[in-house]
Amino acid sequence: MQRDCLSNPVGAQRDTTLRAIDDFIEGYLAYETRAERILAAADADPGSCVANVYAGVLWMLLEAPHAARSAEKYLAAAERATPRATRREQLNAAVLRAWVDDDMARTLQLCDSISDEFPRDLAMAKLQQYFEFNRGNSPAMLRIALKSAAANADVPYVHGMAAFAYEQCHLLDEAESAARTALEMRRKEPWAQHALAHVYLTRGRIDQGSAFLEEAADTWSGLNSFMLTHIWWHLALFYLSQGRDAKVLELYDLHCWGVAKDCSQDQIGAVSLLARLEIAGIDVGSRWLELGAHLAARAHDTVQPFLTLLYLYGLARAGRVEAEVL
């Protein structure tokens, strides 16, 4: 029996496919672009159930109206491969099916079943945390992290998952402790860095927060556009609190906007940073107009209420007619 990088059993895989599976798992947990290698691997190996599940998951994480259509190809391949797959892979395929079908109750129930039976399947635990975050269910985020922690104490990413969940539950001491545990194990753990940035900002430890992120910046290599722009966004918030207005605008232009301008998270990060700048009385020049040109494609995007409200705000501030449509 072959196993992935977290020792989960996988069905028979080509060596190249297994490497891509590991790249997805570690890349997803670490917010790294190597997770995207799963798409080519799934295209090359339609008989791999879990590779095609992960490719479908990657499409769904796009958070766009066409995501489910794009994921269907991989879901179909995964379902065709289920008779030869392990039970864990079959459950993973069922999660993707429920998600594509927009059956969130079943999606969450299946994720729970997986973590009960296969506690080292952290990709599914991370995905379940993502679902609960989008639902605003912070206690469930923490329950998932603590449930996973017992079998994964050796994995820095599980401590980062716990840290952010603690912070979302306003348990700041526990959040800081979990983040520091993760960072002691792996200095390049961006989700733990992110959770600690939240703690510093919430507690008003502004100078400590900016110094911490400035020191960590050399680890921000290979990150996907969401994590890269968002961690710089957090540094921008510290600079905003310090009254470094010109520096915040510089970070917006160089790091917070422009990595992947069609990505949902990049777009809402840009909207929310410009909004904060204006609330602070800072002139953002023509930046709304440029951003609005990219938000125009979101005129009918109601995939997630949180995202939709930010798209709407940005379109309105840019004076776009698409704001009326949305």
Coordinates of C-alpha atoms in Angstrom, one line a residue:
M1 CA 0.0 0.0 0.0
Q2 CA 1.4 3.4 -1.0
R3 CA 1.1 6.3 1.4
D4 CA 1.1 10.1 1.0
C5 CA 3.3 12.5 2.8
L6 CA 1.1 12.3 5.9
S7 CA 1.1 8.5 5.9
N8 CA -2.5 8.3 4.6
P9 CA -3.1 5.2 2.5
V10 CA -3.6 5.8 -1.3
G11 CA -4.4 3.4 -4.1
A12 CA -1.8 2.4 -6.5
Q13 CA -0.3 5.5 -8.1
R14 CA 2.3 6.4 -10.7
D15 CA 5.4 7.9 -9.0
T16 CA 4.8 11.2 -10.8
T17 CA 1.2 11.2 -9.6
L18 CA 2.1 10.4 -6.0
R19 CA 4.6 13.3 -6.0
A20 CA 1.9 15.7 -7.3
I21 CA -0.5 14.4 -4.6
D22 CA 2.1 15.2 -1.9
D23 CA 2.7 18.6 -3.5
F24 CA -1.0 19.3 -3.3
I25 CA -1.3 18.3 0.3
E26 CA 1.7 20.2 1.5
G27 CA 1.1 23.0 -0.8
Y28 CA -2.5 23.4 0.3
L29 CA -1.5 23.4 4.0
A30 CA 1.3 25.8 3.4
Y31 CA -0.5 28.1 0.8
E32 CA 2.2 27.3 -1.8
T33 CA 1.8 27.4 -5.6
R34 CA 3.1 23.8 -5.9
A35 CA -0.4 22.6 -5.0
E36 CA -1.3 23.6 -8.6
R37 CA 0.8 20.8 -10.0
I38 CA -2.1 18.4 -9.2
L39 CA -4.0 19.7 -12.3
A40 CA -1.4 18.4 -14.8
A41 CA -1.0 15.2 -12.8
A42 CA -4.8 14.6 -12.9
D43 CA -5.0 15.3 -16.6
A44 CA -2.2 12.8 -17.2
D45 CA -3.7 10.2 -14.8
P46 CA -7.5 10.0 -15.0
G47 CA -7.4 6.7 -13.2
S48 CA -6.1 8.3 -10.0
C49 CA -9.1 8.9 -7.8
V50 CA -7.5 11.2 -5.2
A51 CA -5.5 13.2 -7.7
N52 CA -8.7 14.0 -9.5
V53 CA -10.4 14.8 -6.3
Y54 CA -7.7 17.3 -5.4
A55 CA -7.8 18.8 -8.9
G56 CA -11.5 19.4 -8.5
V57 CA -11.0 20.8 -5.0
L58 CA -8.5 23.3 -6.4
W59 CA -11.0 24.5 -9.0
M60 CA -13.7 24.9 -6.3
L61 CA -11.4 27.0 -4.2
L62 CA -11.4 29.5 -7.1
E63 CA -14.6 30.8 -5.5
A64 CA -16.2 31.7 -8.9
P65 CA -19.5 30.9 -10.6
H66 CA -17.8 28.7 -13.1
A67 CA -15.8 26.7 -10.5
A68 CA -18.2 23.8 -10.2
R69 CA -18.4 23.4 -14.0
S70 CA -14.6 23.3 -14.2
A71 CA -14.4 20.8 -11.3
E72 CA -16.9 18.4 -12.9
K73 CA -14.4 16.9 -15.3
Y74 CA -12.2 15.9 -12.4
L75 CA -15.1 14.8 -10.3
A76 CA -16.3 12.5 -13.0
A77 CA -12.8 11.0 -13.4
A78 CA -12.6 10.5 -9.6
E79 CA -16.0 8.8 -9.4
R80 CA -15.1 6.5 -12.3
A81 CA -11.9 5.5 -10.3
T82 CA -13.7 4.9 -7.0
P83 CA -14.1 1.1 -7.4
R84 CA -10.2 0.7 -7.4
A85 CA -9.7 3.4 -4.7
T86 CA -9.2 3.2 -0.9
R87 CA -12.1 3.9 1.4
R88 CA -10.5 7.3 2.3
E89 CA -10.3 8.3 -1.3
Q90 CA -13.9 7.2 -1.9
L91 CA -14.9 9.5 1.0
N92 CA -12.8 12.3 -0.5
A93 CA -14.6 11.9 -3.8
A94 CA -18.0 12.0 -1.9
V95 CA -16.9 15.3 -0.3
L96 CA -16.2 16.8 -3.7
R97 CA -19.5 15.6 -5.1
A98 CA -21.5 17.1 -2.2
W99 CA -19.6 20.4 -2.5
V100 CA -20.2 20.6 -6.3
D101 CA -23.8 19.8 -5.6
D102 CA -23.9 22.7 -3.1
D103 CA -25.0 20.3 -0.3
M104 CA -23.1 21.8 2.5
A105 CA -24.7 19.7 5.3
R106 CA -23.5 16.5 3.6
T107 CA -20.1 18.0 2.8
L108 CA -19.5 18.8 6.5
Q109 CA -20.8 15.5 7.7
L110 CA -18.5 13.6 5.3
C111 CA -15.5 15.8 6.4
D112 CA -16.2 14.8 10.0
S113 CA -16.4 11.1 9.0
I114 CA -13.0 11.4 7.3
S115 CA -11.4 13.0 10.3
D116 CA -12.9 10.4 12.6
E117 CA -11.6 7.5 10.6
F118 CA -8.5 9.1 9.0
P119 CA -7.2 11.8 11.4
R120 CA -4.0 12.3 9.3
D121 CA -6.1 13.5 6.4
L122 CA -5.3 17.1 7.1
A123 CA -6.2 18.3 3.6
M124 CA -9.8 17.5 4.3
A125 CA -9.6 18.9 7.9
K126 CA -8.2 22.2 6.4
L127 CA -11.0 22.2 3.8
Q128 CA -13.6 21.7 6.6
Q129 CA -12.2 24.7 8.5
Y130 CA -12.5 26.7 5.3
F131 CA -16.2 25.8 5.0
E132 CA -16.8 26.7 8.6
F133 CA -14.9 30.0 8.3
N134 CA -17.2 30.9 5.4
R135 CA -20.2 30.1 7.5
G136 CA -18.9 32.2 10.4
N137 CA -18.8 29.2 12.7
S138 CA -15.6 29.9 14.7
P139 CA -16.3 27.3 17.4
A140 CA -16.5 24.6 14.7
M141 CA -13.2 25.8 13.3
L142 CA -11.6 25.3 16.7
R143 CA -13.3 21.9 17.2
I144 CA -11.9 20.7 13.9
A145 CA -8.4 21.9 14.7
L146 CA -8.4 20.4 18.2
K147 CA -9.8 17.1 16.9
S148 CA -6.9 17.0 14.4
A149 CA -4.2 18.0 16.8
A150 CA -4.0 14.8 18.8
A151 CA -2.9 12.7 15.8
N152 CA -0.8 15.5 14.2
A153 CA 1.2 17.1 16.9
D154 CA 4.3 16.6 14.7
V155 CA 2.8 18.7 11.8
P156 CA 3.4 22.5 12.2
Y157 CA 0.4 23.3 10.0
V158 CA -2.1 21.8 12.4
H159 CA -0.8 24.2 15.1
G160 CA -1.3 27.0 12.6
M161 CA -4.9 25.8 12.0
A162 CA -5.5 25.8 15.8
A163 CA -3.9 29.3 16.2
F164 CA -6.3 31.0 13.7
A165 CA -9.3 29.1 15.1
Y166 CA -8.4 30.2 18.6
E167 CA -8.0 33.8 17.4
Q168 CA -11.4 33.7 15.7
C169 CA -12.9 32.5 19.0
H170 CA -11.2 35.5 20.7
L171 CA -9.0 33.2 22.7
L172 CA -5.9 35.3 22.2
D173 CA -3.5 33.7 24.7
E174 CA -4.2 30.2 23.2
A175 CA -3.9 31.6 19.7
E176 CA -0.5 33.1 20.4
S177 CA 0.8 30.0 22.0
A178 CA -0.4 27.7 19.2
A179 CA 1.1 30.1 16.6
R180 CA 4.5 30.1 18.4
T181 CA 4.5 26.3 18.6
A182 CA 4.0 26.1 14.8
L183 CA 6.7 28.7 14.1
E184 CA 9.2 26.9 16.4
M185 CA 8.6 23.8 14.3
R186 CA 8.7 25.6 10.9
R187 CA 9.6 29.3 10.6
K188 CA 8.0 29.4 7.2
E189 CA 4.4 28.7 8.4
P190 CA 2.4 31.5 6.9
W191 CA -0.9 30.6 8.5
A192 CA 0.7 30.8 11.9
Q193 CA 2.4 34.1 11.0
H194 CA -1.0 35.3 9.9
A195 CA -2.7 34.2 13.1
L196 CA -0.1 35.9 15.2
A197 CA -0.5 39.1 13.1
H198 CA -4.2 39.0 14.1
V199 CA -3.3 38.7 17.8
Y200 CA -0.8 41.6 17.6
L201 CA -3.4 43.9 15.9
T202 CA -6.2 42.9 18.2
R203 CA -4.1 43.6 21.3
G204 CA -2.8 46.9 19.8
R205 CA 0.8 45.6 19.8
I206 CA 1.3 47.5 16.6
D207 CA 5.1 48.0 16.7
Q208 CA 5.7 44.4 17.6
G209 CA 3.4 43.2 14.9
S210 CA 5.1 45.2 12.1
A211 CA 8.5 44.1 13.3
F212 CA 7.4 40.5 13.4
L213 CA 6.1 40.5 9.9
E214 CA 9.1 42.5 8.5
E215 CA 11.4 39.8 10.0
A216 CA 9.2 37.0 8.6
A217 CA 9.0 38.5 5.0
D218 CA 12.0 36.6 3.8
T219 CA 10.0 33.4 4.1
W220 CA 7.2 34.5 1.8
S221 CA 8.5 32.7 -1.3
G222 CA 6.5 30.2 -3.3
L223 CA 3.2 31.4 -1.7
N224 CA 0.0 31.4 -3.7
S225 CA -1.4 34.8 -4.5
F226 CA -4.0 34.8 -1.7
M227 CA -1.4 34.1 1.0
L228 CA 1.2 36.4 -0.4
T229 CA -1.1 39.4 -0.9
H230 CA -2.9 38.8 2.4
I231 CA 0.2 38.6 4.6
W232 CA 1.5 41.9 3.1
W233 CA -2.0 43.3 3.7
H234 CA -1.6 42.6 7.3
L235 CA 1.7 44.4 7.4
A236 CA -0.1 47.3 5.6
L237 CA -2.6 47.4 8.5
F238 CA 0.3 47.8 11.0
Y239 CA 1.8 50.6 8.9
L240 CA -1.7 52.3 8.7
S241 CA -1.9 52.2 12.5
Q242 CA 1.6 53.7 12.7
G243 CA 0.5 56.6 10.4
R244 CA 2.9 55.6 7.6
D245 CA 0.4 56.5 4.9
A246 CA 2.8 56.6 2.0
K247 CA 4.2 53.2 3.0
V248 CA 0.7 51.7 3.0
L249 CA 0.1 52.9 -0.5
E250 CA 3.4 51.5 -1.6
L251 CA 2.6 48.1 -0.2
Y252 CA -0.8 48.2 -1.9
D253 CA 0.9 48.9 -5.3
L254 CA 3.8 46.5 -4.9
H255 CA 2.4 43.6 -3.0
C256 CA -1.3 43.7 -2.0
W257 CA -2.7 44.1 -5.5
G258 CA -1.4 42.9 -8.8
V259 CA -0.3 39.3 -8.2
A260 CA -3.5 37.6 -9.6
K261 CA -6.0 40.3 -10.5
D262 CA -8.7 37.8 -11.4
C263 CA -8.5 36.0 -8.1
S264 CA -11.4 36.5 -5.6
Q265 CA -9.2 36.8 -2.6
D266 CA -6.8 39.2 -4.2
Q267 CA -9.7 41.4 -5.3
I268 CA -11.4 41.5 -1.9
G269 CA -8.1 42.2 -0.2
A270 CA -7.6 45.2 -2.5
V271 CA -11.1 46.5 -1.8
S272 CA -10.8 46.2 1.9
L273 CA -7.4 47.8 2.0
L274 CA -8.5 50.8 -0.1
A275 CA -11.6 51.1 2.1
R276 CA -9.5 51.2 5.2
L277 CA -7.2 53.8 3.7
E278 CA -10.2 56.1 2.9
I279 CA -11.7 55.6 6.4
A280 CA -8.3 56.8 7.7
G281 CA -8.6 59.9 5.5
I282 CA -6.0 58.9 2.9
D283 CA -6.4 59.9 -0.8
V284 CA -6.1 56.7 -2.8
G285 CA -6.0 58.5 -6.2
S286 CA -7.3 56.5 -9.2
R287 CA -6.8 53.1 -7.6
W288 CA -10.6 52.4 -7.4
L289 CA -11.0 52.9 -11.1
E290 CA -8.2 50.4 -12.0
L291 CA -9.5 47.9 -9.4
G292 CA -13.1 48.3 -10.7
A293 CA -12.1 47.3 -14.2
H294 CA -11.2 43.9 -12.8
L295 CA -14.2 43.7 -10.5
A296 CA -16.6 44.2 -13.5
A297 CA -16.6 40.5 -14.2
R298 CA -18.2 39.9 -10.7
A299 CA -21.5 41.6 -11.7
H300 CA -23.4 38.3 -11.3
D301 CA -21.1 36.7 -8.7
T302 CA -23.0 35.6 -5.6
V303 CA -21.0 32.5 -4.7
Q304 CA -20.3 33.8 -1.2
P305 CA -22.1 36.7 0.6
F306 CA -18.9 38.0 2.2
L307 CA -17.1 38.2 -1.2
T308 CA -20.2 39.7 -2.9
L309 CA -20.4 42.6 -0.5
L310 CA -16.8 43.5 -1.1
Y311 CA -17.2 43.2 -4.8
L312 CA -20.2 45.5 -4.6
Y313 CA -18.4 48.0 -2.4
G314 CA -15.5 48.1 -4.9
L315 CA -17.7 48.4 -7.9
A316 CA -19.7 51.2 -6.3
R317 CA -16.6 53.2 -5.3
A318 CA -15.3 52.8 -8.8
G319 CA -18.6 54.2 -10.2
R320 CA -19.2 51.1 -12.3
V321 CA -22.6 50.3 -13.7
E322 CA -22.0 46.7 -12.7
A323 CA -22.6 47.7 -9.1
E324 CA -26.3 48.2 -10.0
V325 CA -26.4 44.7 -11.5
L326 CA -24.9 43.1 -8.4

